[in-house]
Tab-separated table of C-alpha atoms and ligand atoms in Angstrom:
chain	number	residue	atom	x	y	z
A	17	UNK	CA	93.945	127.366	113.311
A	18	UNK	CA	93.507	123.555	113.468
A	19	UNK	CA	89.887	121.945	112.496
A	20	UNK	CA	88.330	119.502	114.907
A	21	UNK	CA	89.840	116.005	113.603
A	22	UNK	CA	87.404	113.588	112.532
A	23	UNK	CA	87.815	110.030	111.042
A	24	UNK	CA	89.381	109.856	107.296
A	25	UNK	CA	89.344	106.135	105.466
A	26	UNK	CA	91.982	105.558	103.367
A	27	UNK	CA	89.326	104.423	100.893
A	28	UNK	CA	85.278	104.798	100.807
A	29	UNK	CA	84.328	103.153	98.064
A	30	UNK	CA	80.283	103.621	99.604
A	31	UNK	CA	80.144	107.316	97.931
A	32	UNK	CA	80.935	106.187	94.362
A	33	UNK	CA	78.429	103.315	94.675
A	34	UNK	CA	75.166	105.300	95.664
A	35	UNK	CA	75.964	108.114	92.917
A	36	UNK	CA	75.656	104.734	90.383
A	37	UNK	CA	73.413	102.165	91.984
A	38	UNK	CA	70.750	102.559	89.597
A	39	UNK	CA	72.849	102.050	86.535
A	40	UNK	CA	74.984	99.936	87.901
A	41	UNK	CA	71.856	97.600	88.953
A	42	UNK	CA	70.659	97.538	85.307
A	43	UNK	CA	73.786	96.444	83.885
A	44	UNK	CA	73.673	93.931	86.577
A	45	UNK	CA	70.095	92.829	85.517
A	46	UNK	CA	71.081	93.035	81.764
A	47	UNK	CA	73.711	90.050	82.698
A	48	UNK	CA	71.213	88.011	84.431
A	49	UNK	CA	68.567	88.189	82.340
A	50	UNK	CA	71.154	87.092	79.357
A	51	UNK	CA	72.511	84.306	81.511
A	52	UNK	CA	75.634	84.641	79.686
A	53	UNK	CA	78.809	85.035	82.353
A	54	UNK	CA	81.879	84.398	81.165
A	55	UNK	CA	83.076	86.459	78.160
A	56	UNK	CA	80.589	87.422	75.671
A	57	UNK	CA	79.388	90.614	74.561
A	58	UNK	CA	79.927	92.239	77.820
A	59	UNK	CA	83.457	91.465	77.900
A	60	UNK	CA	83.753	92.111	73.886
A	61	UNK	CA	82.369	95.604	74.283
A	62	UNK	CA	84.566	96.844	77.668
A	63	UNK	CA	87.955	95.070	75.920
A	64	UNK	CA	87.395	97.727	72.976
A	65	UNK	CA	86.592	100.776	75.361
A	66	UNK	CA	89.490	99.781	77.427
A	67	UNK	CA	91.738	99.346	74.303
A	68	UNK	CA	90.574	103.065	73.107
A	69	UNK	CA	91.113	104.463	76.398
A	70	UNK	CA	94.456	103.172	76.466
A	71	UNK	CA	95.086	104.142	73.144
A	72	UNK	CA	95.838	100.611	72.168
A	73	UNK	CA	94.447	98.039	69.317
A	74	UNK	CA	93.733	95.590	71.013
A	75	UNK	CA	92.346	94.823	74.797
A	76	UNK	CA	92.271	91.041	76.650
A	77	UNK	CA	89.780	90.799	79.308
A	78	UNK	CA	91.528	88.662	82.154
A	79	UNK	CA	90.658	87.759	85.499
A	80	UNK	CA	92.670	90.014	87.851
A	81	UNK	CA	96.498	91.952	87.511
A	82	UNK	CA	98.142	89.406	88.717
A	83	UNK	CA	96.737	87.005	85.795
A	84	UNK	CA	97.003	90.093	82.995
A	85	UNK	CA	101.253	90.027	83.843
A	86	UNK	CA	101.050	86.249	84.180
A	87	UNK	CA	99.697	85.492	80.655
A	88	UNK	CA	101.610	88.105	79.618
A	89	UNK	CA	105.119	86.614	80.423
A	90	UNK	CA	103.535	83.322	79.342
A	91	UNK	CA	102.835	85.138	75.911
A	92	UNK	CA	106.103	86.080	75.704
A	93	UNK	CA	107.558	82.587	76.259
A	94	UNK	CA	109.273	83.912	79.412
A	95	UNK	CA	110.346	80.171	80.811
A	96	UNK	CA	112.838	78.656	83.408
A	97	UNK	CA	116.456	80.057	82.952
A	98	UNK	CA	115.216	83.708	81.606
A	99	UNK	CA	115.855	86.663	83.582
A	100	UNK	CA	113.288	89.595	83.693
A	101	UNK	CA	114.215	93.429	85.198
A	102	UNK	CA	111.823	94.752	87.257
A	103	UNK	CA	111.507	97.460	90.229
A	104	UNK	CA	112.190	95.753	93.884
A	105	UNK	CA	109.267	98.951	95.233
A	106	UNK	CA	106.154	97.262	93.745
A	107	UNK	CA	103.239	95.065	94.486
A	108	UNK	CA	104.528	91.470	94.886
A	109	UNK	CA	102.766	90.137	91.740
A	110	UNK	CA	104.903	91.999	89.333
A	111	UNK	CA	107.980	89.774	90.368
A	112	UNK	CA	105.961	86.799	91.879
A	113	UNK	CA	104.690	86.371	87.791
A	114	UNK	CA	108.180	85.914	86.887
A	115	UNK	CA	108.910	83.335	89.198
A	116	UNK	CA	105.793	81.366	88.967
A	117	UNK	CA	107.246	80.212	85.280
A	118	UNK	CA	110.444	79.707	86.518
A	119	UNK	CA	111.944	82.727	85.587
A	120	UNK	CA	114.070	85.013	87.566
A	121	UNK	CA	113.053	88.154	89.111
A	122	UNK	CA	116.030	90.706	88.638
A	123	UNK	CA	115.899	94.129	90.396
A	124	UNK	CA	117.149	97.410	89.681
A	125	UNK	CA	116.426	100.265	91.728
A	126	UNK	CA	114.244	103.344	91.923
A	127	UNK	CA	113.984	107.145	91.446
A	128	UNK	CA	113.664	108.679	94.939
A	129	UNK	CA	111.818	111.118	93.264
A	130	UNK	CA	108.869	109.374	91.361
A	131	UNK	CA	109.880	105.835	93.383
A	132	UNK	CA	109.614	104.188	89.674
A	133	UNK	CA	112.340	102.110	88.116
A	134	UNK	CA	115.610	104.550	87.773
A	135	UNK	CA	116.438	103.639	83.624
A	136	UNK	CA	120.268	104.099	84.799
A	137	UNK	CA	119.980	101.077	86.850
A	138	UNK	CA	118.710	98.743	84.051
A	139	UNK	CA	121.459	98.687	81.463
A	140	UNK	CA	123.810	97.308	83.960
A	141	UNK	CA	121.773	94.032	85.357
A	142	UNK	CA	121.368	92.972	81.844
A	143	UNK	CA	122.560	89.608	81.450
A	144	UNK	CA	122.750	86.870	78.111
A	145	UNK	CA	119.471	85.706	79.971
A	146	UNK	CA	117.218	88.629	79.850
A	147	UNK	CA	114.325	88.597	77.984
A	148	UNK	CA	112.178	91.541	79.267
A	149	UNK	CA	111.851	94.427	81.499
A	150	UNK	CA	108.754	95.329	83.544
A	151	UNK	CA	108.937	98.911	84.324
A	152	UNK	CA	105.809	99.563	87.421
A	153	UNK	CA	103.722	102.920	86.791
A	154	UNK	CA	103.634	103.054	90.505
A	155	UNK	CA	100.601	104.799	92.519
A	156	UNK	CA	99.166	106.689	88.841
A	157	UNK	CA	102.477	108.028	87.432
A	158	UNK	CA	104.320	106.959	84.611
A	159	UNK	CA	107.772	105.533	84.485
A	160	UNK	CA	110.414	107.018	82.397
A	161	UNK	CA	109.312	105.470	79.196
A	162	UNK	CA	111.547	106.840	76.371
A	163	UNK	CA	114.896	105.726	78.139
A	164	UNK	CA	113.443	102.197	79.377
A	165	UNK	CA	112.460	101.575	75.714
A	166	UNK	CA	115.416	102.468	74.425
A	167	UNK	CA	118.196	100.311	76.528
A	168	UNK	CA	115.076	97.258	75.408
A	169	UNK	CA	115.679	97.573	71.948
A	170	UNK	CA	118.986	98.171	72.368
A	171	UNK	CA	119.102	94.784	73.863
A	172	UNK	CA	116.046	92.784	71.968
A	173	UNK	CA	114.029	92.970	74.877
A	174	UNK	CA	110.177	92.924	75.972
A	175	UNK	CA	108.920	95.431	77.853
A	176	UNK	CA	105.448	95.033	79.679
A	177	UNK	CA	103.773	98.075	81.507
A	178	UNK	CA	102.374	97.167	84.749
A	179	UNK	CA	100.021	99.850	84.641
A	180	UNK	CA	97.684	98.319	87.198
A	181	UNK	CA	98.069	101.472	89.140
A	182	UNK	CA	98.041	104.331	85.988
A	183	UNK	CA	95.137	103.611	83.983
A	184	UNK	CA	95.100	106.881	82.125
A	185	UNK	CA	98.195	108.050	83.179
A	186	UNK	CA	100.363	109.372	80.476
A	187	UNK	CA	103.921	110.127	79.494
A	188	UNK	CA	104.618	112.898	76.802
A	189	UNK	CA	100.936	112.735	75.784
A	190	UNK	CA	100.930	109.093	75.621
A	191	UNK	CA	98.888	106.272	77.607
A	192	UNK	CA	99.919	103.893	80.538
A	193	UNK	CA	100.026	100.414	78.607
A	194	UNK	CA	100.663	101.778	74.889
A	195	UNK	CA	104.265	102.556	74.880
A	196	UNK	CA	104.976	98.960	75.642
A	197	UNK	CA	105.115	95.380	73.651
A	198	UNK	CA	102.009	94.602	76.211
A	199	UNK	CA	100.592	96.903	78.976
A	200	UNK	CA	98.802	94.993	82.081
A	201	UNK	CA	95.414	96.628	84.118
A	202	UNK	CA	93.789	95.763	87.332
A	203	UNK	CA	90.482	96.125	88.147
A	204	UNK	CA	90.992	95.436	91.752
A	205	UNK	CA	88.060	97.203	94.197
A	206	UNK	CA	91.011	99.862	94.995
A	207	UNK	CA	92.642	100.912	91.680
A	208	UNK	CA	91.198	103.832	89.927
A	209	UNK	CA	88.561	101.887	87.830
A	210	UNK	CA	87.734	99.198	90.277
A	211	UNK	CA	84.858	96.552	89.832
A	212	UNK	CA	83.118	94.509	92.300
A	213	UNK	CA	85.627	91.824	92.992
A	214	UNK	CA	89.126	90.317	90.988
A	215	UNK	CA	89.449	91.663	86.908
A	216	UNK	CA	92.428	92.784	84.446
A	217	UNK	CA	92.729	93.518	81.035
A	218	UNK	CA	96.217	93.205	78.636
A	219	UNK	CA	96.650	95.511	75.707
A	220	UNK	CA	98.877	95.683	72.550
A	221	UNK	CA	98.896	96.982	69.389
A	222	UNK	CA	100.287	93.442	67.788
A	223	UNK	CA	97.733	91.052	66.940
A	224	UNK	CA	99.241	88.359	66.951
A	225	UNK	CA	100.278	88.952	70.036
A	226	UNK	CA	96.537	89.744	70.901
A	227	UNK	CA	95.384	85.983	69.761
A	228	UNK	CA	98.316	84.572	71.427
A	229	UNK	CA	96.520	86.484	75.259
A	230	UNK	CA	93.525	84.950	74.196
A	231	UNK	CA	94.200	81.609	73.551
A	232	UNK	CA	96.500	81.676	76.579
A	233	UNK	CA	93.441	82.938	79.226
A	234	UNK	CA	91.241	79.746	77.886
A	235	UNK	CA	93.643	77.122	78.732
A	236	UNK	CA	95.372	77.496	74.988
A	237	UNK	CA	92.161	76.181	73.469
A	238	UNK	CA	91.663	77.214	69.779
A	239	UNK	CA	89.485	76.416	68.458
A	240	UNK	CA	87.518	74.380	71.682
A	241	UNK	CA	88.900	71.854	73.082
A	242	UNK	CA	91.950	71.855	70.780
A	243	UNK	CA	94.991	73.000	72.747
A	244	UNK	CA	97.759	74.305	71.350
A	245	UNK	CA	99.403	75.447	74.328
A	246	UNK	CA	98.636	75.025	78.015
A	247	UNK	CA	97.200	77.925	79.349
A	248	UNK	CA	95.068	78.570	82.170
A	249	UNK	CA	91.623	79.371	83.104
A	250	UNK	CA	92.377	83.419	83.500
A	251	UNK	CA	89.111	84.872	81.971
A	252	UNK	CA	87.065	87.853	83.005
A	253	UNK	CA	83.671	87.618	83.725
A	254	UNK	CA	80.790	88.887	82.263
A	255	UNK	CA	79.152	90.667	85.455
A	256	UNK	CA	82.224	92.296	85.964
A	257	UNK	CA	82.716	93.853	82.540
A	258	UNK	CA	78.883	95.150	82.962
A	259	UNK	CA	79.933	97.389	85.906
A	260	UNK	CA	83.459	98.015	84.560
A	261	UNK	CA	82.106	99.939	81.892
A	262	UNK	CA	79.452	102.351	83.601
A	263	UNK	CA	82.567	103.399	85.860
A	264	UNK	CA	84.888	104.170	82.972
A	265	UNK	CA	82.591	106.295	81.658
A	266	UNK	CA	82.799	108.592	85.208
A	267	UNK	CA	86.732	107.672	85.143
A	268	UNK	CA	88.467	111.118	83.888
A	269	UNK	CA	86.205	112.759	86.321
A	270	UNK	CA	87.060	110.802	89.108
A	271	UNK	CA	91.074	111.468	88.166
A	272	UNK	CA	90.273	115.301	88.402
A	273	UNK	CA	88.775	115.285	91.507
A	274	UNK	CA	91.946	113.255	93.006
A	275	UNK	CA	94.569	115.546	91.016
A	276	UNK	CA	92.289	118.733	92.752
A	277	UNK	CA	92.337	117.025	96.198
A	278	UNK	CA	96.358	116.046	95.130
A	279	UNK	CA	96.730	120.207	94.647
A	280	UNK	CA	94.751	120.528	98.053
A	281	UNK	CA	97.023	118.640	99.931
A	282	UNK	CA	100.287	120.466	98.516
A	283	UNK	CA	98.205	123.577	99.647
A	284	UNK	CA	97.757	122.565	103.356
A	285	UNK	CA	100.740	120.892	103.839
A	286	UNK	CA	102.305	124.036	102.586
A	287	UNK	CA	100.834	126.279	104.845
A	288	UNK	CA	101.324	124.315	107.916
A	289	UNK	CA	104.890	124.730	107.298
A	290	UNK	CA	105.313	120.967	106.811
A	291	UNK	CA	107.295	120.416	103.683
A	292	UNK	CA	110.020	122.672	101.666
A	293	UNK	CA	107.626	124.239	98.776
A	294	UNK	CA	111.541	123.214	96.774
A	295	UNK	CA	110.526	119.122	97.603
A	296	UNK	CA	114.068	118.089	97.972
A	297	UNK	CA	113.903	114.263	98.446
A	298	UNK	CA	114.326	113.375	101.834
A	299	UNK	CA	112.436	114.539	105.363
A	300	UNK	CA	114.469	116.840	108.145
A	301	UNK	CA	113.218	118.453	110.647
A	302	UNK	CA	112.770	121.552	109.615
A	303	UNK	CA	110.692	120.325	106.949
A	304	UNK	CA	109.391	116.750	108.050
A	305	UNK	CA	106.758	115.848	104.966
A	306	UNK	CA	108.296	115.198	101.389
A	307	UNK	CA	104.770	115.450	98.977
A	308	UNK	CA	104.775	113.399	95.482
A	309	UNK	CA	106.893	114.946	92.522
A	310	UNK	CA	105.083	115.150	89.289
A	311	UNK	CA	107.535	114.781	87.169
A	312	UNK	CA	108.003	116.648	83.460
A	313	UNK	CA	105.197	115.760	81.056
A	314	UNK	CA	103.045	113.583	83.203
A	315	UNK	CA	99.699	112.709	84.027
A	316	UNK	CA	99.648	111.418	87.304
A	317	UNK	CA	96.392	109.689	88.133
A	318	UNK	CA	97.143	109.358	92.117
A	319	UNK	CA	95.764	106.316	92.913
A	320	UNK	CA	97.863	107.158	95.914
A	321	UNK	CA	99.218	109.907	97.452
A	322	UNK	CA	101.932	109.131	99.152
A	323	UNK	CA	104.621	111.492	101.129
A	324	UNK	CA	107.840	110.693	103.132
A	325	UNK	CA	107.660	111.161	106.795
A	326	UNK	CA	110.484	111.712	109.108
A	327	UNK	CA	109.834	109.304	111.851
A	328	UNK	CA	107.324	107.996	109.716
A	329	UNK	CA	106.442	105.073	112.250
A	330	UNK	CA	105.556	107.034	115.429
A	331	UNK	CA	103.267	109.369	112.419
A	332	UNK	CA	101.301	106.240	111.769
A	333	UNK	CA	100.585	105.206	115.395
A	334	UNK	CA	99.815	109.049	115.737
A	335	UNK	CA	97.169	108.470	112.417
A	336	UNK	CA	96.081	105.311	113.844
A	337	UNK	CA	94.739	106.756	116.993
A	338	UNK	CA	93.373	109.982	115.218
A	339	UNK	CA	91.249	107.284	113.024
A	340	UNK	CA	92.852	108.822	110.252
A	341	UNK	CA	93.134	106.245	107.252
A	342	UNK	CA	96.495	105.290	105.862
A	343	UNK	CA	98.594	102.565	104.252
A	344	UNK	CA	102.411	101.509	103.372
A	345	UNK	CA	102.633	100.777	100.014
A	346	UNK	CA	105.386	98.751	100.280
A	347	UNK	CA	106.716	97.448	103.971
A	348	UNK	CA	109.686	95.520	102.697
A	349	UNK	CA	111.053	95.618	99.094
A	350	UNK	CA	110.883	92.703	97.610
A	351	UNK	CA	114.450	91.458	97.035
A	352	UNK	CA	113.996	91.680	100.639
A	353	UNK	CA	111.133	89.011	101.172
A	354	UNK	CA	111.183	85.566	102.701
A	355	UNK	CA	110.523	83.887	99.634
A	356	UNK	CA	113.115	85.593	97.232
A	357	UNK	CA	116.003	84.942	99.645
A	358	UNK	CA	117.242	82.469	96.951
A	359	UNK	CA	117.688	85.395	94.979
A	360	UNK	CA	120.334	85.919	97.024
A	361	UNK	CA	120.351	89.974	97.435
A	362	UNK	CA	121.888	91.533	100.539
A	363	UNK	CA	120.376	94.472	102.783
A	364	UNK	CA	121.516	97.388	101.354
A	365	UNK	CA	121.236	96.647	97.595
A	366	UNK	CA	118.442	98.963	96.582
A	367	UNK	CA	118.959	101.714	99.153
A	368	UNK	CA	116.611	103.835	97.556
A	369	UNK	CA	113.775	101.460	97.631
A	370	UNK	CA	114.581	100.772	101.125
A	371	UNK	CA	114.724	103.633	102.329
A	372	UNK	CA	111.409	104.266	100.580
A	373	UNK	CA	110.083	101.535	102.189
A	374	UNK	CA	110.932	102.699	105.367
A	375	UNK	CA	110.104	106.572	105.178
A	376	UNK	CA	106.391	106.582	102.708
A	377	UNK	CA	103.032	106.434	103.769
A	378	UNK	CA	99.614	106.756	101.713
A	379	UNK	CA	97.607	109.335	102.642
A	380	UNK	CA	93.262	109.094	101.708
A	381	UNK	CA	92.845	110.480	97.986
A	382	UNK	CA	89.894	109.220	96.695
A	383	UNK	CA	87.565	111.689	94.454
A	384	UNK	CA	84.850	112.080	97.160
A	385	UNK	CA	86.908	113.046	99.824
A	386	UNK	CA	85.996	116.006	101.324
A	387	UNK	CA	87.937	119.498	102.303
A	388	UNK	CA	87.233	119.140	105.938
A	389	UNK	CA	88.302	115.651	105.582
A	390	UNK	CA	91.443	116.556	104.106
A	391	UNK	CA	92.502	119.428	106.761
A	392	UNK	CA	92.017	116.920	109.448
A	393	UNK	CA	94.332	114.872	107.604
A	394	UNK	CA	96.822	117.618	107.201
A	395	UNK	CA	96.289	119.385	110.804
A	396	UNK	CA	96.746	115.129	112.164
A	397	UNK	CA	100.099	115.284	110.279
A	398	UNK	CA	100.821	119.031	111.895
A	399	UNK	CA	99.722	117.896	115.587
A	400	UNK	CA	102.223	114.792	115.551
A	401	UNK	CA	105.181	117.105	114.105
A	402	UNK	CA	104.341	120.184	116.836
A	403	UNK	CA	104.047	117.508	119.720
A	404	UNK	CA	108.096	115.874	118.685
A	405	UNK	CA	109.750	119.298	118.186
A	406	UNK	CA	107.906	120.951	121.910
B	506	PLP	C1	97.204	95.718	92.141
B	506	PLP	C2	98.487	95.470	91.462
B	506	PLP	C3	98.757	94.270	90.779
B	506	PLP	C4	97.863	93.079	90.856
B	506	PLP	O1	96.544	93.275	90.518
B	506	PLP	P1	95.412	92.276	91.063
B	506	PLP	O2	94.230	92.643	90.239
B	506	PLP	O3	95.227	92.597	92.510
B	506	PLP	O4	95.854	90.897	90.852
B	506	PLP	C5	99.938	94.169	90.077
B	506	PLP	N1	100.838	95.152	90.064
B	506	PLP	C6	100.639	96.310	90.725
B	506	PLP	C7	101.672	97.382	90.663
B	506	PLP	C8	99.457	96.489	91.462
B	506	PLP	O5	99.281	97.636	92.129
């Protein structure tokens, strides 16, 4: 039977708000009425919760993702002539970092299966130039860790965990951003733990890698106005920290209820008859939906939920006018953007990531969506695949 379809967003972030105005007003108050905004206790207190969270010694407060992978390279040293692996399926920043110091972005492809970095790929793009690897925990699950570690120090390489999307994932019992020389967070409105406006955090268990961040995200100053390095003005601010740590304390809650609506979705699209209950990797038309593999020893936080489609563009047109909320996370991979075309990669390098490009779509997964909100999702999905086979 199909439900009456009514509007999904992609994201409500309205919900989460009204179930913590009042604290979150307080914290705000506490700021003002201390009138200190930029770093400080606030930022002091969240660094450590973030740090134990992550199960990391140290945390760095920073001003957004982007900044957190920035000062990271910049830690590092990463500089004009080095070469850094990363995943072509990600959110521009992770290779836009890399070339912002000069650096070159090198891609390997992904895992049709999880859509992170596929280890096999890495070993064989290593050059005399590479200094690090960035493997992406992409929408809340972990990238094969052990094997991307390995071929590092193998190789005497860096690796930095862009874990912007997975904080609190974990691989073989072990957390997004630990496994890593540094691990990088966002605290974009739309990530898992989300504040009200731009914020990051970088973790490590070296400390003198820790005082190196720190220096680095107050223009290299230490102490004041003595700079031993040029860094940048990449702090986090004080308000945001305040609000930043009443959500964590809701986070693990909030994961559950998007793993239970992850587990709700499997269920529908199931019984609609939509996708092969064996997930084989790639849409037909028997079986037009491909739903996210979890793979072995995982916790996947799905800060999206995102399935393949066969004829994933007429789906979306189909979502669009059923007001149902959706998103491609990513359009065009980016060895395939205008401003890498110095790169020089071809069409056809990555073939997985393109073709994930060209078949995924992001589904609404947030923890306050609702079962009758999810069915019209699914029964959307259903309509659009009943209309193209009648
Ligand atoms: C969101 C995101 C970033 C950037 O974070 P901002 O806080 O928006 O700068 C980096 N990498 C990935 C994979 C992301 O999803």
């Amino acid at each position: 039977m199909m439900s009456p379809h009514i509007p999904v967003p992609l994201l409500d972030l309205k919900p989460q708000y009204a179930s913590l105005r009042v604290e979150i007003q307080a914290a705000l108050e506490r700021v003002a009425e201390s009138q200190q905004f930029i770093l400080g206790p606030e930022v002091e207190a969240f660094e450590r919760e973030i740090a134990a969270y992550s199960a990391c010694a140290f945390g760095v407060g920073v001003s957004s993702g982007t900044d957190a992978l920035l000062i990271a390279l910049m830690a590092l040293g990463i500089a004009p002539g080095d070469e850094v692996i990363t995943t072509p399926y990600t959110f521009f920043a992770t290779a836009g970092c890399v070339s912002r110091l000069g650096a070159r972005p090198v891609f390997a492809d992904i895992d049709p299966l999880t859509y992170n970095i596929d280890p096999d790929g890495i070993e064989r793009v290593i050059s005399g130039r590479t200094r690090a690897i960035i493997p992406v925990h992409l929408y809340g699950q972990m990238a094969e860790m052990d094997p991307i570690v390995d071929v590092a120090s193998r190789h005497g390489l860096s690796v930095i965990e862009d874990a912007a999307q997975a904080i609190g994932a974990e691989y073989r019992s072990r957390r997004a951003g630990s496994i890593g020389h540094i691990g990088t967070f966002s605290f974009f409105p739309s990530k898992n733990l989300g504040g009200f406006g731009d914020g990051g955090m970088v973790t490590t268990a070296d400390g003198a890698m820790a005082d190196r961040l720190r220096i680095l995200r107050n223009h290299g100053a230490s102490p004041k106005y003595y700079h031993k390095v040029v860094g940048g003005n990449f702090r986090l601010d004080a308000l945001q920290a305040a609000v930043l740590r009443i959500k964590l304390r809701r986070l693990d809650g909030w994961t559950e209820a998007r793993q239970t609506n992850a587990s709700k979705y499997r269920r529908l699209f199931v019984a609609a008859g939509l996708c092969d209950p064996a997930s084989p990797a790639a849409p037909t038309d028997d079986y037009p939906v491909v739903l996210p593999a979890e793979a072995d020893r995982r916790r996947h936080i799905y800060n999206q939920f995102v399935i393949r489609a066969l004829r994933r563009d007429g789906l979306i047109a189909h979502m669009k006018a059923r007001s149902i909320g959706h998103e491609i996370y990513y359009p065009v991979p980016l060895h395939q953007q205008e401003c890498f075309a110095d790169l020089g990669y071809r069409p056809g390098a990555f073939p997985e990531s393109e073709r994930a490009a060209a078949q995924t779509v992001a589904l609404p997964i947030y923890p306050e969506l609702t079962a009758r909100m999810q069915e019209s999702v699914v029964s959307a999905i259903a309509e659009y695949y009943q209309a193209g086979a009648a």
